[in-house]
Coordinates of C-alpha atoms and ligand atoms in Angstrom, one line a residue:
X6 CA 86.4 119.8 140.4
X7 CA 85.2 116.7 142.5
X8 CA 81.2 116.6 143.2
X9 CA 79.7 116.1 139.8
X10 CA 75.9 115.7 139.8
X11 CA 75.6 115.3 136.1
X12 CA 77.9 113.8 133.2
X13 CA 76.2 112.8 129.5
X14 CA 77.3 109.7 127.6
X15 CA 77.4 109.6 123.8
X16 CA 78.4 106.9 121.4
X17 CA 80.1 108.4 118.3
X18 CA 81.8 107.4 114.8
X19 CA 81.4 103.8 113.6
X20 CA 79.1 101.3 115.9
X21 CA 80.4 98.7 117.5
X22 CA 78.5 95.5 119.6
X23 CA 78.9 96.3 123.0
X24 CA 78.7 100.0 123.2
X25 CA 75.1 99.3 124.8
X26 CA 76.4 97.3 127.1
X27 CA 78.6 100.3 127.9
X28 CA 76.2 103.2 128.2
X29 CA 74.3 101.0 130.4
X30 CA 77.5 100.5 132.9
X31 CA 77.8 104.6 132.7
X32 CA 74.1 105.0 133.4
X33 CA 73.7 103.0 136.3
X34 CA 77.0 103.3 138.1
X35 CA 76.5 107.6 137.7
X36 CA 72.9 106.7 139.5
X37 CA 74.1 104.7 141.9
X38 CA 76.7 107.4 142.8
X39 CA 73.8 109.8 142.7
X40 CA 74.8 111.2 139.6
X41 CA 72.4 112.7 137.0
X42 CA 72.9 111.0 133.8
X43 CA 71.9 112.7 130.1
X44 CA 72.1 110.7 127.1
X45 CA 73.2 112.8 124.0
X46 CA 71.6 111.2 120.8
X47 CA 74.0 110.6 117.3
X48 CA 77.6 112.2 119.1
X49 CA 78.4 115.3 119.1
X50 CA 75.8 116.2 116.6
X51 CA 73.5 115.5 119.5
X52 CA 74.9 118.0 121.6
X53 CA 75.7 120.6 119.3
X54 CA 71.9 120.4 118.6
X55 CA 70.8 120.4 122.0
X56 CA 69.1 116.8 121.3
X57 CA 69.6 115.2 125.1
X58 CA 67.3 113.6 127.5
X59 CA 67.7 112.0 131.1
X60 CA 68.5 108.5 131.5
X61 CA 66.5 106.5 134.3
X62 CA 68.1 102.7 135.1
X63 CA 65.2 101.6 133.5
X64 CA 66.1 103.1 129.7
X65 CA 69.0 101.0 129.9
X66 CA 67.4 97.7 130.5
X67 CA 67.1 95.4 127.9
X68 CA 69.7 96.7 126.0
X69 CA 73.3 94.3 127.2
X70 CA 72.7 91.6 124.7
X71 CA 71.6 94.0 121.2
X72 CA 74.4 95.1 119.1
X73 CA 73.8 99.1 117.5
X74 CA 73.7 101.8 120.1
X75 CA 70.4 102.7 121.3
X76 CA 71.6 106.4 121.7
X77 CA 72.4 106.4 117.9
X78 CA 75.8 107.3 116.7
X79 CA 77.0 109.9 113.6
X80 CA 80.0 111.6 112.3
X81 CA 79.4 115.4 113.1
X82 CA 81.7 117.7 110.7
X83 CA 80.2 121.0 112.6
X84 CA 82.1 119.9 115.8
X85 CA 85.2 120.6 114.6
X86 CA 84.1 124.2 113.6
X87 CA 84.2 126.7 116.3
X88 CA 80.5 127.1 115.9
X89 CA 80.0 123.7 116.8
X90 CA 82.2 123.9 119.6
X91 CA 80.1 127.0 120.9
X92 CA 77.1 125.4 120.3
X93 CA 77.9 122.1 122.3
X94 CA 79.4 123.8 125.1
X95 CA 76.4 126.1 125.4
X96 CA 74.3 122.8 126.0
X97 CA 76.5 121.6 128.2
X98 CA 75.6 124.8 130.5
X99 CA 72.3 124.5 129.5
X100 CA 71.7 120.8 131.1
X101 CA 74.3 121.1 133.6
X102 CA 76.5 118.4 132.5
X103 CA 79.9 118.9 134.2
X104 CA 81.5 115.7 132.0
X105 CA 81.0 113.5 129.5
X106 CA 81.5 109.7 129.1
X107 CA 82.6 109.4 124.8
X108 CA 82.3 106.0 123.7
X109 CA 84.0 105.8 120.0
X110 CA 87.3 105.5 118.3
X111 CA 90.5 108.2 118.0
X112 CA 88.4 110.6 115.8
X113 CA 86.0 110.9 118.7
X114 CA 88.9 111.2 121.6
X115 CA 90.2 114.2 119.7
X116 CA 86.6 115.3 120.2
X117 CA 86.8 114.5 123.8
X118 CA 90.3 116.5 124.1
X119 CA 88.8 119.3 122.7
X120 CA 86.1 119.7 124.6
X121 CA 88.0 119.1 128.0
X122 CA 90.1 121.7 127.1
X123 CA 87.0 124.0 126.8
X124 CA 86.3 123.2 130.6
X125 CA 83.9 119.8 129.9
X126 CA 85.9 117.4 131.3
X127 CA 85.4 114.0 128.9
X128 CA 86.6 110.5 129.5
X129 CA 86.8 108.4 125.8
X130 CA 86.1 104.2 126.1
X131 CA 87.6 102.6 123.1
X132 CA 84.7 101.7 121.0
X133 CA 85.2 100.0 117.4
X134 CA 85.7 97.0 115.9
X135 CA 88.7 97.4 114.4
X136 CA 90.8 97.3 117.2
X137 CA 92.7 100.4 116.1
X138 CA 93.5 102.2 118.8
X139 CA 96.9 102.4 120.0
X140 CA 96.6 103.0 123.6
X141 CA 94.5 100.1 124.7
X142 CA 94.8 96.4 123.8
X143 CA 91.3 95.8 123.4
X144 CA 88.3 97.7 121.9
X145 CA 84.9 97.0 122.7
X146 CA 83.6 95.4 119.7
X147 CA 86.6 93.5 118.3
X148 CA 85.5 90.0 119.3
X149 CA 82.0 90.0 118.3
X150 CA 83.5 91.4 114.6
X151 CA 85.7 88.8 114.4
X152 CA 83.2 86.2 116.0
X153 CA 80.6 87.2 113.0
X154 CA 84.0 87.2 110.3
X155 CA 84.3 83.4 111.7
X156 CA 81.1 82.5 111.6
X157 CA 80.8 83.4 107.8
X158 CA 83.9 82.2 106.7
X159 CA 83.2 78.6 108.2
X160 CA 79.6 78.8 106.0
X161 CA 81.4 79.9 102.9
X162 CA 83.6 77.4 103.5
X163 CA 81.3 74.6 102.9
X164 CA 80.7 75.7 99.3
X165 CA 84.5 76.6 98.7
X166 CA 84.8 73.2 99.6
X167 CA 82.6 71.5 97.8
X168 CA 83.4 73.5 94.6
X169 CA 87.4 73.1 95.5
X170 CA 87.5 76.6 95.1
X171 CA 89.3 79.8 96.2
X172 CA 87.3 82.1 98.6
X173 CA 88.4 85.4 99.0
X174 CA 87.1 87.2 101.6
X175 CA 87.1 90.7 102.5
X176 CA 86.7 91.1 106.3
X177 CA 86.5 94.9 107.8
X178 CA 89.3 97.1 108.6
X179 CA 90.0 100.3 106.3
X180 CA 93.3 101.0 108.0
X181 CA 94.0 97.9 110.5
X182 CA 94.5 94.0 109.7
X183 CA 93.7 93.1 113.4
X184 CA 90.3 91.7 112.5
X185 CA 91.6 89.8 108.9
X186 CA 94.8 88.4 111.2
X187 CA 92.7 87.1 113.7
X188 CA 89.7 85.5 112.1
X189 CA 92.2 84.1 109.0
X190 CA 93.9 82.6 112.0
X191 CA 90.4 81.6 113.3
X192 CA 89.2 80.2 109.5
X193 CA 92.5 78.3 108.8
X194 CA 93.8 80.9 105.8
X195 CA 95.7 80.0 103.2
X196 CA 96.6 83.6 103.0
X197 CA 96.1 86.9 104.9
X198 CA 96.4 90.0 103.6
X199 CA 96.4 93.3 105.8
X200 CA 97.6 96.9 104.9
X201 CA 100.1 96.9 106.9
X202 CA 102.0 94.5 105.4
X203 CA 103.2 94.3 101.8
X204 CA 102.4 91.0 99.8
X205 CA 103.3 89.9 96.6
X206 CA 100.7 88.1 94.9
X207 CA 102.4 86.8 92.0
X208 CA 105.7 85.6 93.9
X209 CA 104.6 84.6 97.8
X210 CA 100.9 83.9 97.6
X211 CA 100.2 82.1 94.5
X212 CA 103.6 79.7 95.1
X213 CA 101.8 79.0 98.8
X214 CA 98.4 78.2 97.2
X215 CA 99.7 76.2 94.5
X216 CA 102.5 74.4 96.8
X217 CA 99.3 73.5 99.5
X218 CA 97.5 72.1 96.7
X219 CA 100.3 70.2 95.7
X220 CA 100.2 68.4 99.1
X221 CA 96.8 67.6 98.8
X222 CA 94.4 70.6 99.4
X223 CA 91.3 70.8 97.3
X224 CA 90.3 74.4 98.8
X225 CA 91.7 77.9 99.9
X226 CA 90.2 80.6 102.2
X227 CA 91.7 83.9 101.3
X228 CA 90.9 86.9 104.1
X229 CA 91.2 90.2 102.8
X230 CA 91.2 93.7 105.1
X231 CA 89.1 96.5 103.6
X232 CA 92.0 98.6 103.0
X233 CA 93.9 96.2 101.0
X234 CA 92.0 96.9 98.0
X235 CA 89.9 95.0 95.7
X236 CA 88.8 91.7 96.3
X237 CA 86.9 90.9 92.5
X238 CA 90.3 92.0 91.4
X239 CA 92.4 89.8 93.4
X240 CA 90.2 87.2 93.0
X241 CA 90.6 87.1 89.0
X242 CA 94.2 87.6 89.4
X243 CA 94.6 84.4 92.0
X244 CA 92.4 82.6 89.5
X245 CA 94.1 83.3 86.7
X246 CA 97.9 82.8 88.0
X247 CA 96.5 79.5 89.7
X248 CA 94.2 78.4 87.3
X249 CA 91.7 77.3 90.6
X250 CA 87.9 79.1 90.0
X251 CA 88.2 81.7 92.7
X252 CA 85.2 84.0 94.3
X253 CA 85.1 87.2 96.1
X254 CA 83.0 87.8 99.0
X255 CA 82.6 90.7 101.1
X256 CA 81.0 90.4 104.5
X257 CA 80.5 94.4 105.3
X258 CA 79.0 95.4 108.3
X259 CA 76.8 92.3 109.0
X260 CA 80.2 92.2 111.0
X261 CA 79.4 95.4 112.8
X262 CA 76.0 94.2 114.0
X263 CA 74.7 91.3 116.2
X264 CA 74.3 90.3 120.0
X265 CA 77.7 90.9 121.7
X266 CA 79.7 88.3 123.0
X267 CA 80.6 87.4 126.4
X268 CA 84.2 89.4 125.6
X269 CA 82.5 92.6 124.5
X270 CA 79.9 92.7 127.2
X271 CA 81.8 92.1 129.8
X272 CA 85.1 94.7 128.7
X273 CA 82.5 97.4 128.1
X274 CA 81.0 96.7 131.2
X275 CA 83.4 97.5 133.4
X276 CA 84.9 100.3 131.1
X277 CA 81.6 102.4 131.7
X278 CA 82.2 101.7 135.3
X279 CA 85.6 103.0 135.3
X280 CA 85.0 105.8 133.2
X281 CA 82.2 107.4 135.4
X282 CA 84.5 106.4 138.4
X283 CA 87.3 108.8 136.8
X284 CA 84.6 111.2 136.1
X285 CA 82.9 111.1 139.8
X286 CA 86.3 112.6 140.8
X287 CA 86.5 115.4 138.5
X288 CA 89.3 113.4 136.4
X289 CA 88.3 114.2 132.7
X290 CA 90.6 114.5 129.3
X291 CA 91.5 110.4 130.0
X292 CA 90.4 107.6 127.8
X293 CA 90.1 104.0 129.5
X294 CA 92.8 101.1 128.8
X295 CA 92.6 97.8 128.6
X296 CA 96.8 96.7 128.5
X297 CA 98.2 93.9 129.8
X298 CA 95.6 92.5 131.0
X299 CA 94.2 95.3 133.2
X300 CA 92.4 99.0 132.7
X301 CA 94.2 101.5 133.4
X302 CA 93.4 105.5 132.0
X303 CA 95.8 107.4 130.3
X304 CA 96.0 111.3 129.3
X305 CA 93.7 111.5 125.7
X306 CA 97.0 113.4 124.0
X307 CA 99.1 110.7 125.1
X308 CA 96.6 108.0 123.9
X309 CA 95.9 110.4 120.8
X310 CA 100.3 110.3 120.1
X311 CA 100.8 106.7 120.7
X312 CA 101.2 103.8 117.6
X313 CA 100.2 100.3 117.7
X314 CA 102.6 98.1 115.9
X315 CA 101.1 95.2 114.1
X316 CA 101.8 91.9 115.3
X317 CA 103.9 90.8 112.8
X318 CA 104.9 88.0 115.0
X319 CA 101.6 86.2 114.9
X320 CA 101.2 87.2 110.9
X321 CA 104.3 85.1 110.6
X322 CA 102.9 82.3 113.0
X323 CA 100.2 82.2 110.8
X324 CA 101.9 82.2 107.5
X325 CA 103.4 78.8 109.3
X326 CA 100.6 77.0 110.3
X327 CA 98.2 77.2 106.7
X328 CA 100.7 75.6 104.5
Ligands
ADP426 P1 86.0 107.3 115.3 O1 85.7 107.9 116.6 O2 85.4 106.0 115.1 O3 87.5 107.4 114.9 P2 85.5 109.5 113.4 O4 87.0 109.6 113.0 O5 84.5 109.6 112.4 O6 85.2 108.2 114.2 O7 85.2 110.7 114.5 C1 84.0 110.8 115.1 C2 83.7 112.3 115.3 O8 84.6 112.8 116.3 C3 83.8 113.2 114.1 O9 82.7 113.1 113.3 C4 84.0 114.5 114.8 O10 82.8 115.0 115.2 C5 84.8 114.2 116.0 N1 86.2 114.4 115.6 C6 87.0 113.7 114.8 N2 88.2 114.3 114.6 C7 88.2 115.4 115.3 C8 89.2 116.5 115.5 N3 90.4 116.4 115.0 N4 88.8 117.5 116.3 C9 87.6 117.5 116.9 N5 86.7 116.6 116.7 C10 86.9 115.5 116.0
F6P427 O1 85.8 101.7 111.9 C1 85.0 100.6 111.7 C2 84.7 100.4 110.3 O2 83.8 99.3 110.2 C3 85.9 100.2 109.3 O3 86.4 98.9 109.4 C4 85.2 100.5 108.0 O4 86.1 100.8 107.1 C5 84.3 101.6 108.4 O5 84.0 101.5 109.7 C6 83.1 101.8 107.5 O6 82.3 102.8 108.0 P1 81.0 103.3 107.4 O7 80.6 102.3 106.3 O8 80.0 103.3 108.5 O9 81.3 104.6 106.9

């Protein structure tokens, strides 16, 4: 297909600091290729509803440093109706877009593979802050999240401290540790928890707490993923095996918000440049990489089939270093 003169850009599932910075990459470096460039408001609800406008390099100005996503994002049920489908591709026609730049997480690449199987050729960025996605390294997002987790922990800390308490902490992450593993690494954890592991409360954890206070430790920082489970529960069960006063805190998405860092900026920079690059050549139904240290694009059903295997080498590391 070659010789695009207009692509859209949406952002779509869960938001994630940085994804501005990415729309803006895709909106000035279509421009600059003399590419026409629509944003399509809240994901594919947006374009099933026909709710897209034209993007000038001015609408993106001002927008690298704020968290959220200035073209709104939602989870849109009807797209994976065939009515939907219909609906979307009909706009498509409509305003001429030939391909379409989909900045989200998995759920929204099997969007993207849909609709380039229609005949819209899409191109998905990895954008959440999980860092869930098995086919790149990094997702745009991640180190802000874990930057805000840090920043938290090391305030409740204080009080933990002072108290010579237990804090538990539940960090984000429904499915994936990645966020608890690195900012418990980051907070100095007594313990991490992640789904992806099994734990044993009773027999591994409250031995480690109790063995570190032995040694002189006055206070503990539990981190908790989101899909563990409950954190006033494991709380009052740590308390009550360990007989230290323990409290739960959960920092929610205060960890989904907030100016990006440096990290985020700059990945989701140049993955909006590379994605409109792909799409400038008529390459669609590819999602953007970041693996070993490089972007690369790989085929969304390959992405879509691959696993990421938590690091269990660096849980362990970790489990070393906080006794
Ligand atoms: P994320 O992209 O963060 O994983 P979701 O899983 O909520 O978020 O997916 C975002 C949107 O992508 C969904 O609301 C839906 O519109 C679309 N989507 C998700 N799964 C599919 C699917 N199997 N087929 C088509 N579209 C999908
Ligand atoms: O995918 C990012 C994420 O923050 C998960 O860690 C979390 O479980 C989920 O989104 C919460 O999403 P929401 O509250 O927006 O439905």
């Amino acid at each position: 297909m070659g010789n695009m003169s207009a692509i859209g850009v949406l952002t779509s599932g869960g938001d994630a600091p940085g994804m501005n910075a990415a729309v803006r990459a895709v909106v000035r470096t279509a421009i600059a290729m003399g590419i026409k460039c629509f944003g399509i408001r809240r994901g594919y609800n947006g374009l099933i509803e026909g709710d897209i406008f034209e993007l000038t390099l001015r609408d993106v100005s001002d927008t690298i440093h704020r968290g959220g996503t200035i073209l709104y994002t939602a989870r849109s049920p009807k797209f994976k109706t065939e009515e939907g489908m219909e609906m979307a591709i009909n706009n498509c026609k409509k305003f001429g877009i030939q391909g379409i730049v989909v900045i989200g997480g998995d759920g929204s690449y099997r969007g993207a593979r849909d609709l380039s199987l229609r005949g819209i050729p899409c191109v998905g960025i990895p954008g959440t802050i999980d860092n869930d996605i098995a086919s790149t390294d990094y997702t745009i997002g991640f180190d802000t999240a874990m930057n805000t987790a840090m920043e938290m922990v090391d305030r409740l800390r204080d009080t933990t401290q002072s108290h010579e308490r237990c804090s538990v902490v539940e960090v984000m992450g429904r499915h994936a540790g990645w966020i608890a593993l690195q900012a418990g690494i980051a907070v100095g954890a007594t313990a991490i928890l992640v789904p992806e592991i099994e734990y044993d409360l009773r027999n591994e954890i409250v031995p480690k707490i109790l063995n570190t206070q032995k040694s002189g430790k006055k206070h503990f920082i539990v981190i908790v993923a989101e899909g563990v489970g409950d954190v006033d529960k494991i709380a009052a069960k740590l308390e009550a095996l360990t007989g230290i006063e323990a409290r739960a805190t959960v920092l929610g998405h205060v960890q989904r918000g907030g100016r990006p860092t440096v990290r985020d900026r700059q990945m989701a920079s140049c993955m909006g440049y590379y994605a409109v690059e792909l799409l400038s050549r008529g390459v669609g139904n590819r999602v953007v990489c970041y693996r070993s240290g490089m972007l690369i694009d790989t085929d969304i059903y390959e992405a879509l089939n691959m696993t990421k295997p938590f690091d269990v080498d660096m849980y362990n590391m970790a489990n070393v270093i906080s006794i």
